[in-house]
Amino acid sequence: MIKGSYVYIRPICDSDMESIFKGCQEDEGLYMTGTRNVFTMEEVVKAYKSFSQDETRHDLAICLLENGQIIGDLSIQEIDEHNKKAMFRIALHGKDNYGKGYGTEATRLAQKFTFEELNLNRLELQVFSHNIRGIKSYEKAGFQKEGVLRQSLYLKNTYSDEIIISMLYEDYVANLRFYEEGEKNK
C-alpha cells in the first residue's frame, strides 16, 4: 500500500471486481479512453485473473484514505526490465470522482511505485486529445508531451489525436524536490 493525502493504492483483489465492472460501463470514461467495447462482469473477472498471472504488470486499486472505498484502478503494464520502462493507464470509476484531484494523486503514487519500487527509468502513456481533464492531470503530475499521432482515433463521428507523454526517473526526482520545497514554504 502506498498512501497519499486523499487516496492510497494497493493490489487489486476479488472484491474490487464490482467497482471495476461499473467503471467499464460508464459512458464518459469509455469515451475518454477510446474504448468501444462494453464488458460483461465475467469478462472483467477473467481479464483480471489473467492480469494477475502476468509478471509484466501490476494492477492496483485506487481507494479513498478516509474510508477505504475503491474509486478507481490503475496499471503499470508492459514492464520491460531490459530497457527499464513501462506503460501506464488509470481509470476513475464514476463521474462523482472526477475533478477532485484523486486521479492526479493516484498518478503520483503510481510514479512512486514505478521509480522507487520497480526501479524503472521511464513511464509512458497515450491520451486522446479530447480527454482535456486527463491531459491536465498528467501534466500536473509531471508527465511531458513527447509526440502526437494525428487523428489516430475516430469515435463519435470525430477524429482525435493520440498524445504520447512520459516521465523519466530524472523528472520524478526533480518533481519530488519541487514538491518538498513547496511544502517547506507553506
XYZ file of N, CA, C and O in Angstrom:
744
model
N 0.848 -1.179 0.000
C 0.000 0.000 0.000
C 0.896 1.245 0.000
O 1.845 1.330 0.762
N 0.553 2.185 -0.879
C 1.255 3.467 -0.918
C 0.204 4.547 -0.679
O -0.782 4.630 -1.412
N 0.430 5.362 0.353
C -0.567 6.354 0.765
C -0.210 7.749 0.290
O 0.945 8.152 0.300
N -1.265 8.491 -0.079
C -1.162 9.908 -0.357
C -1.951 10.672 0.687
O -2.218 10.156 1.774
N -2.356 11.887 0.352
C -3.152 12.699 1.285
C -4.629 12.331 1.268
O -5.314 12.429 2.282
N -5.137 11.900 0.097
C -6.565 11.609 -0.061
C -6.846 10.172 -0.486
O -7.911 9.646 -0.206
N -5.899 9.576 -1.205
C -6.086 8.220 -1.703
C -4.853 7.372 -1.408
O -3.786 7.901 -1.088
N -5.035 6.074 -1.518
C -3.916 5.140 -1.472
C -4.109 4.118 -2.582
O -5.220 3.953 -3.105
N -3.019 3.474 -2.966
C -3.102 2.411 -3.958
C -2.650 1.111 -3.307
O -1.782 1.111 -2.438
N -3.285 0.017 -3.734
C -2.987 -1.310 -3.222
C -3.289 -2.324 -4.327
O -3.995 -1.999 -5.295
N -2.771 -3.542 -4.205
C -3.081 -4.549 -5.222
C -4.589 -4.798 -5.326
O -5.318 -4.744 -4.328
N -5.034 -5.071 -6.519
C -6.447 -5.375 -6.755
C -6.768 -6.747 -6.176
O -5.958 -7.670 -6.247
N -7.971 -6.871 -5.598
C -8.433 -8.149 -5.065
C -9.812 -8.477 -5.646
O -10.426 -7.641 -6.315
N -10.286 -9.668 -5.391
C -11.549 -10.130 -5.969
C -12.721 -9.210 -5.633
O -13.608 -9.005 -6.459
N -12.733 -8.655 -4.425
C -13.861 -7.801 -4.023
C -13.906 -6.474 -4.793
O -14.891 -5.747 -4.703
N -12.868 -6.162 -5.579
C -12.829 -4.930 -6.374
C -13.542 -5.071 -7.715
O -13.758 -4.078 -8.413
N -13.901 -6.295 -8.094
C -14.435 -6.540 -9.438
C -15.725 -5.771 -9.722
O -15.929 -5.294 -10.827
N -16.570 -5.631 -8.736
C -17.850 -4.915 -8.946
C -17.588 -3.453 -9.321
O -18.198 -2.919 -10.243
N -16.695 -2.800 -8.612
C -16.369 -1.402 -8.915
C -15.711 -1.275 -10.285
O -16.025 -0.362 -11.057
N -14.794 -2.186 -10.594
C -14.129 -2.155 -11.900
C -15.148 -2.375 -13.007
O -15.139 -1.678 -14.023
N -16.060 -3.328 -12.800
C -17.129 -3.584 -13.772
C -17.971 -2.327 -14.000
O -18.240 -1.944 -15.126
N -18.379 -1.668 -12.913
C -19.176 -0.436 -13.039
C -18.393 0.633 -13.795
O -18.949 1.361 -14.616
N -17.093 0.732 -13.529
C -16.246 1.685 -14.243
C -16.192 1.401 -15.730
O -16.089 2.316 -16.547
N -16.279 0.133 -16.086
C -16.243 -0.273 -17.505
C -17.558 0.015 -18.222
O -17.645 -0.148 -19.440
N -18.581 0.418 -17.504
C -19.893 0.705 -18.095
C -20.145 2.203 -18.269
O -21.080 2.598 -18.949
N -19.322 3.020 -17.668
C -19.542 4.466 -17.608
C -19.178 5.127 -18.938
O -18.037 5.065 -19.386
N -20.175 5.746 -19.602
C -20.011 6.292 -20.956
C -18.861 7.285 -21.088
O -18.074 7.207 -22.020
N -18.768 8.239 -20.160
C -17.724 9.255 -20.275
C -16.330 8.644 -20.152
O -15.422 8.979 -20.914
N -16.168 7.725 -19.219
C -14.880 7.051 -19.057
C -14.502 6.250 -20.295
O -13.345 6.254 -20.726
N -15.474 5.568 -20.894
C -15.215 4.800 -22.119
C -14.792 5.732 -23.250
O -13.839 5.446 -23.982
N -15.479 6.848 -23.378
C -15.146 7.809 -24.436
C -13.750 8.389 -24.230
O -12.962 8.490 -25.166
N -13.433 8.770 -23.002
C -12.131 9.388 -22.736
C -10.978 8.441 -23.057
O -9.910 8.866 -23.473
N -11.201 7.141 -22.872
C -10.142 6.162 -23.142
C -10.224 5.571 -24.544
O -9.391 4.730 -24.902
N -11.213 5.989 -25.323
C -11.345 5.470 -26.687
C -11.798 4.028 -26.734
O -11.567 3.327 -27.718
N -12.482 3.581 -25.692
C -12.933 2.192 -25.614
C -14.270 2.038 -26.319
O -15.214 2.755 -26.029
N -14.343 1.097 -27.231
C -15.570 0.852 -27.996
C -16.416 -0.268 -27.389
O -17.616 -0.316 -27.603
N -15.793 -1.192 -26.676
C -16.494 -2.360 -26.153
C -16.993 -2.121 -24.738
O -16.333 -1.464 -23.947
N -18.139 -2.700 -24.445
C -18.641 -2.751 -23.084
C -18.441 -4.196 -22.636
O -18.760 -5.128 -23.368
N -17.883 -4.372 -21.447
C -17.512 -5.702 -20.978
C -18.532 -6.243 -19.986
O -19.109 -5.490 -19.210
N -18.721 -7.552 -20.008
C -19.575 -8.211 -19.013
C -18.757 -8.413 -17.737
O -17.525 -8.337 -17.760
N -19.437 -8.701 -16.651
C -18.756 -8.981 -15.390
C -17.841 -10.190 -15.559
O -16.700 -10.182 -15.065
N -18.300 -11.200 -16.267
C -17.487 -12.401 -16.482
C -16.202 -12.060 -17.239
O -15.128 -12.587 -16.916
N -16.290 -11.189 -18.230
C -15.100 -10.787 -18.987
C -14.124 -10.004 -18.113
O -12.909 -10.176 -18.220
N -14.649 -9.154 -17.244
C -13.795 -8.379 -16.332
C -13.065 -9.318 -15.377
O -11.849 -9.215 -15.200
N -13.780 -10.241 -14.769
C -13.175 -11.188 -13.829
C -12.116 -12.033 -14.538
O -11.000 -12.211 -14.020
N -12.440 -12.531 -15.719
C -11.489 -13.351 -16.484
C -10.231 -12.548 -16.827
O -9.107 -13.043 -16.706
N -10.420 -11.299 -17.249
C -9.278 -10.449 -17.603
C -8.370 -10.235 -16.395
O -7.146 -10.368 -16.502
N -8.947 -9.920 -15.234
C -8.122 -9.653 -14.056
C -7.458 -10.916 -13.514
O -6.360 -10.844 -12.959
N -8.072 -12.068 -13.711
C -7.388 -13.319 -13.347
C -6.170 -13.510 -14.236
O -5.099 -13.890 -13.771
N -6.332 -13.221 -15.512
C -5.210 -13.313 -16.454
C -4.133 -12.287 -16.104
O -2.942 -12.600 -16.105
N -4.547 -11.052 -15.815
C -3.588 -9.996 -15.459
C -2.754 -10.400 -14.245
O -1.568 -10.112 -14.170
N -3.394 -11.058 -13.277
C -2.685 -11.415 -12.040
C -1.577 -12.434 -12.292
O -0.673 -12.579 -11.473
N -1.628 -13.131 -13.418
C -0.596 -14.103 -13.774
C 0.509 -13.490 -14.630
O 1.518 -14.134 -14.899
N 0.332 -12.255 -15.051
C 1.259 -11.584 -15.958
C 2.337 -10.863 -15.146
O 2.048 -9.884 -14.454
N 3.561 -11.328 -15.245
C 4.660 -10.751 -14.471
C 5.125 -9.402 -15.001
O 5.944 -8.742 -14.359
N 4.580 -8.974 -16.142
C 4.984 -7.682 -16.711
C 3.977 -6.583 -16.389
O 3.968 -5.539 -17.041
N 3.162 -6.796 -15.373
C 2.203 -5.761 -14.991
C 1.858 -5.833 -13.512
O 1.967 -6.879 -12.891
N 1.422 -4.670 -13.008
C 0.902 -4.545 -11.648
C -0.400 -3.769 -11.756
O -0.411 -2.630 -12.240
N -1.489 -4.392 -11.321
C -2.795 -3.742 -11.313
C -3.128 -3.348 -9.886
O -3.051 -4.179 -8.973
N -3.483 -2.080 -9.716
C -3.672 -1.525 -8.375
C -5.013 -0.814 -8.257
O -5.454 -0.132 -9.192
N -5.638 -0.962 -7.112
C -6.887 -0.265 -6.799
C -6.547 1.107 -6.233
O -5.570 1.260 -5.498
N -7.373 2.087 -6.576
C -7.270 3.432 -6.002
C -8.393 3.536 -4.976
O -9.570 3.380 -5.312
N -8.030 3.785 -3.723
C -9.010 3.801 -2.634
C -8.927 5.113 -1.864
O -7.851 5.691 -1.721
N -10.080 5.540 -1.362
C -10.121 6.736 -0.521
C -9.483 6.435 0.828
O -9.775 5.403 1.450
N -8.640 7.327 1.271
C -7.970 7.164 2.560
C -8.973 7.206 3.714
O -8.841 6.460 4.685
N -10.005 8.042 3.593
C -10.950 8.232 4.693
C -11.789 7.002 5.023
O -12.161 6.790 6.177
N -12.092 6.160 4.000
C -12.977 5.027 4.281
C -12.606 3.731 3.551
O -13.313 2.734 3.689
N -11.555 3.740 2.765
C -11.109 2.536 2.070
C -11.888 2.174 0.824
O -11.615 1.158 0.194
N -12.872 2.995 0.460
C -13.701 2.711 -0.719
C -12.863 2.772 -1.992
O -12.134 3.733 -2.214
N -13.009 1.763 -2.859
C -12.337 1.785 -4.153
C -13.057 2.781 -5.067
O -14.288 2.773 -5.153
N -12.273 3.667 -5.692
C -12.857 4.670 -6.587
C -12.246 4.613 -7.988
O -12.632 5.374 -8.863
N -11.290 3.705 -8.174
C -10.660 3.597 -9.482
C -9.606 2.507 -9.478
O -9.411 1.809 -8.480
N -8.952 2.381 -10.625
C -7.850 1.432 -10.718
C -6.813 1.968 -11.684
O -7.091 2.859 -12.489
N -5.610 1.434 -11.567
C -4.530 1.825 -12.463
C -3.654 0.618 -12.724
O -3.737 -0.395 -12.027
N -2.837 0.739 -13.738
C -1.971 -0.370 -14.098
C -0.618 0.139 -14.564
O -0.542 1.095 -15.338
N 0.421 -0.496 -14.074
C 1.773 -0.351 -14.614
C 1.935 -1.630 -15.429
O 1.935 -2.729 -14.861
N 2.034 -1.502 -16.733
C 1.996 -2.691 -17.587
C 3.066 -2.650 -18.668
O 3.722 -1.629 -18.841
N 3.205 -3.796 -19.335
C 4.239 -3.942 -20.358
C 5.616 -3.570 -19.787
O 6.408 -2.886 -20.430
N 5.863 -4.025 -18.573
C 7.140 -3.720 -17.918
C 8.268 -4.387 -18.700
O 8.255 -5.592 -18.934
N 9.206 -3.572 -19.103
C 10.361 -4.021 -19.877
C 11.588 -3.820 -18.995
O 12.125 -2.714 -18.899
N 12.013 -4.889 -18.339
C 13.149 -4.828 -17.412
C 14.455 -4.474 -18.118
O 15.307 -3.801 -17.552
N 14.618 -4.932 -19.356
C 15.857 -4.666 -20.094
C 16.038 -3.176 -20.368
O 17.143 -2.648 -20.249
N 14.953 -2.521 -20.743
C 15.023 -1.100 -21.076
C 14.520 -0.209 -19.948
O 14.439 1.015 -20.108
N 14.147 -0.823 -18.826
C 13.725 -0.099 -17.615
C 12.560 0.861 -17.882
O 12.582 2.029 -17.508
N 11.509 0.340 -18.557
C 10.358 1.185 -18.867
C 9.066 0.392 -18.747
O 9.072 -0.837 -18.699
N 7.952 1.128 -18.679
C 6.625 0.524 -18.594
C 5.589 1.489 -19.140
O 5.847 2.681 -19.300
N 4.408 0.945 -19.380
C 3.246 1.729 -19.800
C 2.352 1.957 -18.578
O 2.404 1.194 -17.613
N 1.513 2.985 -18.654
C 0.638 3.361 -17.545
C -0.766 3.589 -18.066
O -0.959 4.116 -19.166
N -1.746 3.184 -17.271
C -3.137 3.543 -17.530
C -3.852 3.707 -16.198
O -3.465 3.111 -15.193
N -4.884 4.561 -16.210
C -5.633 4.840 -14.984
C -7.092 5.076 -15.355
O -7.390 5.604 -16.438
N -7.997 4.693 -14.463
C -9.424 4.948 -14.660
C -10.071 5.206 -13.310
O -9.844 4.454 -12.357
N -10.839 6.264 -13.245
C -11.667 6.508 -12.067
C -13.051 5.934 -12.366
O -13.547 6.044 -13.489
N -13.672 5.320 -11.375
C -14.939 4.627 -11.564
C -16.117 5.541 -11.233
O -16.667 5.477 -10.152
N -16.454 6.400 -12.155
C -17.644 7.223 -11.969
C -17.362 8.705 -11.918
O -16.349 9.144 -11.375
N -18.301 9.468 -12.469
C -18.174 10.927 -12.579
C -18.035 11.624 -11.236
O -17.429 12.684 -11.150
N -18.599 11.042 -10.190
C -18.531 11.702 -8.872
C -17.103 11.728 -8.322
O -16.833 12.433 -7.354
N -16.187 11.018 -8.953
C -14.784 11.032 -8.537
C -13.918 11.934 -9.404
O -12.729 12.091 -9.136
N -14.498 12.520 -10.436
C -13.752 13.388 -11.346
C -13.562 14.776 -10.736
O -14.387 15.260 -9.966
N -12.473 15.417 -11.105
C -12.251 16.814 -10.748
C -11.919 17.080 -9.286
O -11.992 18.217 -8.835
N -11.539 16.069 -8.537
C -11.241 16.237 -7.116
C -9.760 16.052 -6.800
O -9.363 16.096 -5.645
N -8.957 15.803 -7.834
C -7.528 15.597 -7.627
C -7.152 14.165 -7.309
O -5.968 13.859 -7.128
N -8.136 13.257 -7.237
C -7.845 11.861 -6.917
C -6.969 11.210 -7.986
O -6.048 10.458 -7.673
N -7.286 11.473 -9.251
C -6.519 10.880 -10.339
C -5.086 11.365 -10.358
O -4.155 10.574 -10.561
N -4.896 12.662 -10.129
C -3.537 13.217 -10.108
C -2.738 12.613 -8.958
O -1.585 12.204 -9.140
N -3.352 12.529 -7.779
C -2.629 11.960 -6.642
C -2.331 10.474 -6.869
O -1.214 10.008 -6.591
N -3.280 9.731 -7.403
C -3.048 8.311 -7.684
C -1.940 8.142 -8.724
O -1.118 7.220 -8.614
N -1.892 9.046 -9.691
C -0.831 9.007 -10.706
C 0.525 9.232 -10.044
O 1.501 8.536 -10.358
N 0.605 10.171 -9.133
C 1.868 10.411 -8.417
C 2.274 9.201 -7.575
O 3.457 8.863 -7.480
N 1.298 8.529 -6.983
C 1.601 7.326 -6.211
C 2.092 6.208 -7.129
O 3.006 5.455 -6.769
N 1.502 6.117 -8.315
C 1.958 5.129 -9.301
C 3.382 5.438 -9.751
O 4.190 4.525 -9.969
N 3.706 6.720 -9.875
C 5.075 7.106 -10.229
C 6.040 6.679 -9.120
O 7.117 6.148 -9.393
N 5.646 6.901 -7.892
C 6.485 6.495 -6.746
C 6.737 4.987 -6.808
O 7.881 4.531 -6.656
N 5.698 4.219 -7.048
C 5.822 2.766 -7.155
C 6.747 2.390 -8.320
O 7.646 1.554 -8.167
N 6.560 3.027 -9.466
C 7.348 2.728 -10.662
C 8.826 3.022 -10.465
O 9.678 2.193 -10.789
N 9.125 4.201 -9.942
C 10.523 4.635 -9.863
C 11.238 4.174 -8.595
O 12.438 3.929 -8.620
N 10.506 4.032 -7.491
C 11.152 3.650 -6.239
C 11.072 2.157 -5.935
O 12.005 1.603 -5.365
N 9.976 1.514 -6.301
C 9.818 0.085 -6.010
C 10.291 -0.793 -7.176
O 10.987 -1.773 -6.969
N 9.868 -0.425 -8.393
C 10.234 -1.233 -9.563
C 11.584 -0.829 -10.153
O 12.129 -1.542 -10.987
N 12.090 0.332 -9.721
C 13.379 0.847 -10.194
C 13.452 0.985 -11.710
O 14.463 0.650 -12.331
N 12.375 1.497 -12.300
C 12.351 1.739 -13.738
C 12.807 3.165 -14.024
O 12.888 3.998 -13.123
N 13.103 3.440 -15.273
C 13.574 4.764 -15.688
C 12.518 5.564 -16.451
O 12.608 6.777 -16.509
N 11.527 4.883 -17.025
C 10.572 5.565 -17.903
C 9.178 4.998 -17.693
O 8.990 3.790 -17.616
N 8.198 5.913 -17.613
C 6.787 5.555 -17.537
C 6.075 6.349 -18.616
O 6.222 7.578 -18.670
N 5.333 5.673 -19.492
C 4.689 6.389 -20.590
C 3.242 5.965 -20.747
O 2.821 4.924 -20.262
N 2.501 6.809 -21.447
C 1.112 6.509 -21.760
C 0.694 7.295 -22.987
O 1.389 8.206 -23.435
N -0.450 6.902 -23.509
C -1.087 7.650 -24.586
C -2.423 8.167 -24.060
O -3.115 7.467 -23.332
N -2.743 9.390 -24.437
C -4.009 10.001 -24.040
C -4.595 10.672 -25.278
O -3.866 11.225 -26.100
N -5.905 10.586 -25.443
C -6.549 11.191 -26.605
C -6.793 12.679 -26.386
O -7.070 13.114 -25.269
N -6.696 13.431 -27.456
C -6.766 14.897 -27.379
C -8.106 15.394 -26.841
O -8.169 16.498 -26.305
N -9.169 14.624 -26.955
C -10.467 15.055 -26.417
C -10.552 14.876 -24.893
O -11.477 15.370 -24.266
N -9.565 14.222 -24.299
C -9.555 13.991 -22.851
C -8.781 15.118 -22.151
O -7.716 14.916 -21.587
N -9.342 16.298 -22.202
C -8.686 17.501 -21.664
C -8.398 17.357 -20.170
O -7.311 17.687 -19.705
N -9.363 16.860 -19.405
C -9.176 16.702 -17.956
C -8.011 15.747 -17.676
O -7.178 16.009 -16.812
N -7.936 14.642 -18.420
C -6.831 13.696 -18.237
C -5.490 14.314 -18.576
O -4.514 14.145 -17.839
N -5.434 15.054 -19.672
C -4.183 15.709 -20.081
C -3.705 16.654 -18.987
O -2.529 16.643 -18.608
N -4.615 17.464 -18.450
C -4.249 18.407 -17.382
C -3.751 17.671 -16.144
O -2.788 18.101 -15.505
N -4.389 16.565 -15.814
C -3.980 15.785 -14.646
C -2.583 15.200 -14.846
O -1.743 15.263 -13.935
N -2.326 14.647 -16.023
C -0.998 14.077 -16.292
C 0.083 15.149 -16.257
O 1.165 14.940 -15.702
N -0.209 16.308 -16.835
C 0.770 17.405 -16.811
C 1.020 17.875 -15.380
O 2.153 18.128 -14.991
N -0.055 17.961 -14.593
C 0.080 18.376 -13.196
C 0.940 17.381 -12.411
O 1.676 17.762 -11.498
N 0.869 16.104 -12.810
C 1.660 15.063 -12.153
C 3.085 14.981 -12.719
O 3.866 14.144 -12.276
N 3.417 15.844 -13.674
C 4.789 15.927 -14.154
C 5.111 15.219 -15.454
O 6.258 15.213 -15.892
N 4.113 14.610 -16.094
C 4.364 13.990 -17.391
C 4.645 15.061 -18.436
O 4.125 16.174 -18.340
N 5.447 14.705 -19.439
C 5.784 15.639 -20.510
C 5.359 15.065 -21.857
O 5.526 13.865 -22.109
N 4.847 15.938 -22.694
C 4.409 15.550 -24.032
C 5.637 15.239 -24.890
O 6.615 15.977 -24.888
N 5.559 14.120 -25.615
C 6.656 13.720 -26.492
C 6.286 13.772 -27.964
O 7.129 14.009 -28.803
N 5.047 13.469 -28.258
C 4.661 13.427 -29.665
C 3.168 13.257 -29.831
O 2.437 13.041 -28.858
N 2.747 13.355 -31.083
C 1.333 13.259 -31.399
C 1.151 12.346 -32.607
O 1.837 12.509 -33.618
N 0.245 11.399 -32.464
C -0.204 10.595 -33.594
C -1.497 11.259 -34.066
O -2.543 11.137 -33.419
N -1.395 11.992 -35.133
C -2.514 12.821 -35.573
C -3.699 11.981 -36.047
O -3.523 11.018 -36.774
N -4.878 12.368 -35.581
C -6.152 11.766 -35.966
C -6.100 10.242 -35.950
O -6.529 9.574 -36.885
N -5.615 9.680 -34.865
C -5.459 8.222 -34.783
C -6.704 7.505 -34.257
O -6.761 6.281 -34.277
N -7.690 8.256 -33.774
C -8.920 7.657 -33.266
C -10.113 8.327 -33.938
O -10.189 9.559 -33.989
N -11.034 7.509 -34.433
C -12.286 8.020 -34.980
C -13.402 7.461 -34.117
O -13.675 6.267 -34.103
N -14.037 8.338 -33.345
C -15.064 7.928 -32.394
C -16.069 9.065 -32.270
O -15.677 10.242 -32.220
N -17.333 8.719 -32.231
C -18.416 9.705 -32.143
C -18.339 10.710 -33.294
O -18.461 11.925 -33.104
N -18.074 10.197 -34.481
C -18.040 10.990 -35.721
C -16.989 12.086 -35.725
O -17.163 13.113 -36.376
N -15.929 11.880 -35.002
C -14.858 12.879 -34.971
C -13.509 12.187 -34.793
O -13.430 11.100 -34.247
N -12.467 12.839 -35.277
C -11.104 12.336 -35.107
C -10.462 12.977 -33.887
O -10.675 14.155 -33.616
N -9.663 12.192 -33.185
C -8.870 12.703 -32.061
C -7.421 12.287 -32.266
O -7.135 11.209 -32.787
N -6.532 13.166 -31.840
C -5.113 12.839 -31.850
C -4.802 11.956 -30.646
O -5.469 12.028 -29.611
N -3.764 11.150 -30.772
C -3.258 10.352 -29.671
C -1.944 10.988 -29.231
O -1.005 11.094 -30.021
N -1.906 11.468 -28.003
C -0.744 12.192 -27.493
C 0.092 11.235 -26.650
O -0.417 10.578 -25.743
N 1.370 11.162 -26.967
C 2.295 10.318 -26.227
C 2.975 11.187 -25.179
O 3.549 12.230 -25.505
N 2.873 10.775 -23.924
C 3.502 11.513 -22.838
C 4.294 10.538 -21.972
O 4.023 9.343 -21.952
N 5.283 11.086 -21.276
C 6.100 10.221 -20.433
C 6.681 10.991 -19.262
O 6.656 12.219 -19.215
N 7.222 10.205 -18.348
C 8.006 10.735 -17.249
C 9.231 9.849 -17.118
O 9.123 8.622 -17.170
N 10.373 10.478 -16.940
C 11.615 9.759 -16.687
C 11.936 9.831 -15.199
O 11.434 10.709 -14.486
N 12.801 8.948 -14.759
C 13.210 8.958 -13.358
C 13.756 10.331 -12.965
O 13.422 10.859 -11.901
N 14.557 10.950 -13.826
C 15.131 12.263 -13.503
C 14.039 13.322 -13.357
O 14.164 14.230 -12.539
N 12.961 13.211 -14.131
C 11.822 14.130 -13.983
C 11.148 13.913 -12.629
O 10.761 14.867 -11.948
N 11.001 12.644 -12.266
C 10.383 12.284 -10.996
C 11.165 12.885 -9.829
O 10.593 13.507 -8.933
N 12.488 12.730 -9.854
C 13.340 13.267 -8.788
C 13.227 14.789 -8.737
O 13.101 15.378 -7.656
N 13.238 15.443 -9.896
C 13.113 16.904 -9.941
C 11.763 17.342 -9.377
O 11.684 18.328 -8.635
N 10.691 16.612 -9.699
C 9.367 16.943 -9.171
C 9.308 16.754 -7.669
O 8.668 17.533 -6.964
N 9.964 15.705 -7.152
C 9.997 15.492 -5.702
C 10.620 16.687 -4.998
O 10.105 17.159 -3.989
N 11.732 17.166 -5.545
C 12.395 18.333 -4.956
C 11.467 19.550 -4.977
O 11.381 20.287 -4.012
N 10.770 19.715 -6.095
C 9.843 20.842 -6.246
C 8.735 20.763 -5.190
O 8.429 21.747 -4.534
N 8.135 19.575 -4.997
C 7.066 19.426 -4.009
C 7.587 19.597 -2.593
O 6.910 20.197 -1.760
N 8.784 19.081 -2.326
C 9.356 19.231 -0.996
C 9.623 20.698 -0.686
O 9.375 21.168 0.421
N 10.141 21.456 -1.662
C 10.379 22.889 -1.473
C 9.062 23.617 -1.220
O 8.977 24.491 -0.379
N 8.017 23.233 -1.973
C 6.697 23.855 -1.790
C 6.142 23.602 -0.410
O 5.560 24.497 0.213
N 6.334 22.407 0.126
C 5.867 22.063 1.467
C 6.610 22.862 2.534
O 6.033 23.306 3.511
N 7.914 23.061 2.329
C 8.717 23.828 3.291
C 8.291 25.296 3.328
O 8.368 25.937 4.366
N 7.830 25.814 2.192
C 7.459 27.230 2.097
C 6.041 27.519 2.525
O 5.620 28.664 2.508
N 5.270 26.505 2.913
C 3.874 26.732 3.352
C 3.822 27.330 4.729
O 4.595 27.123 5.570
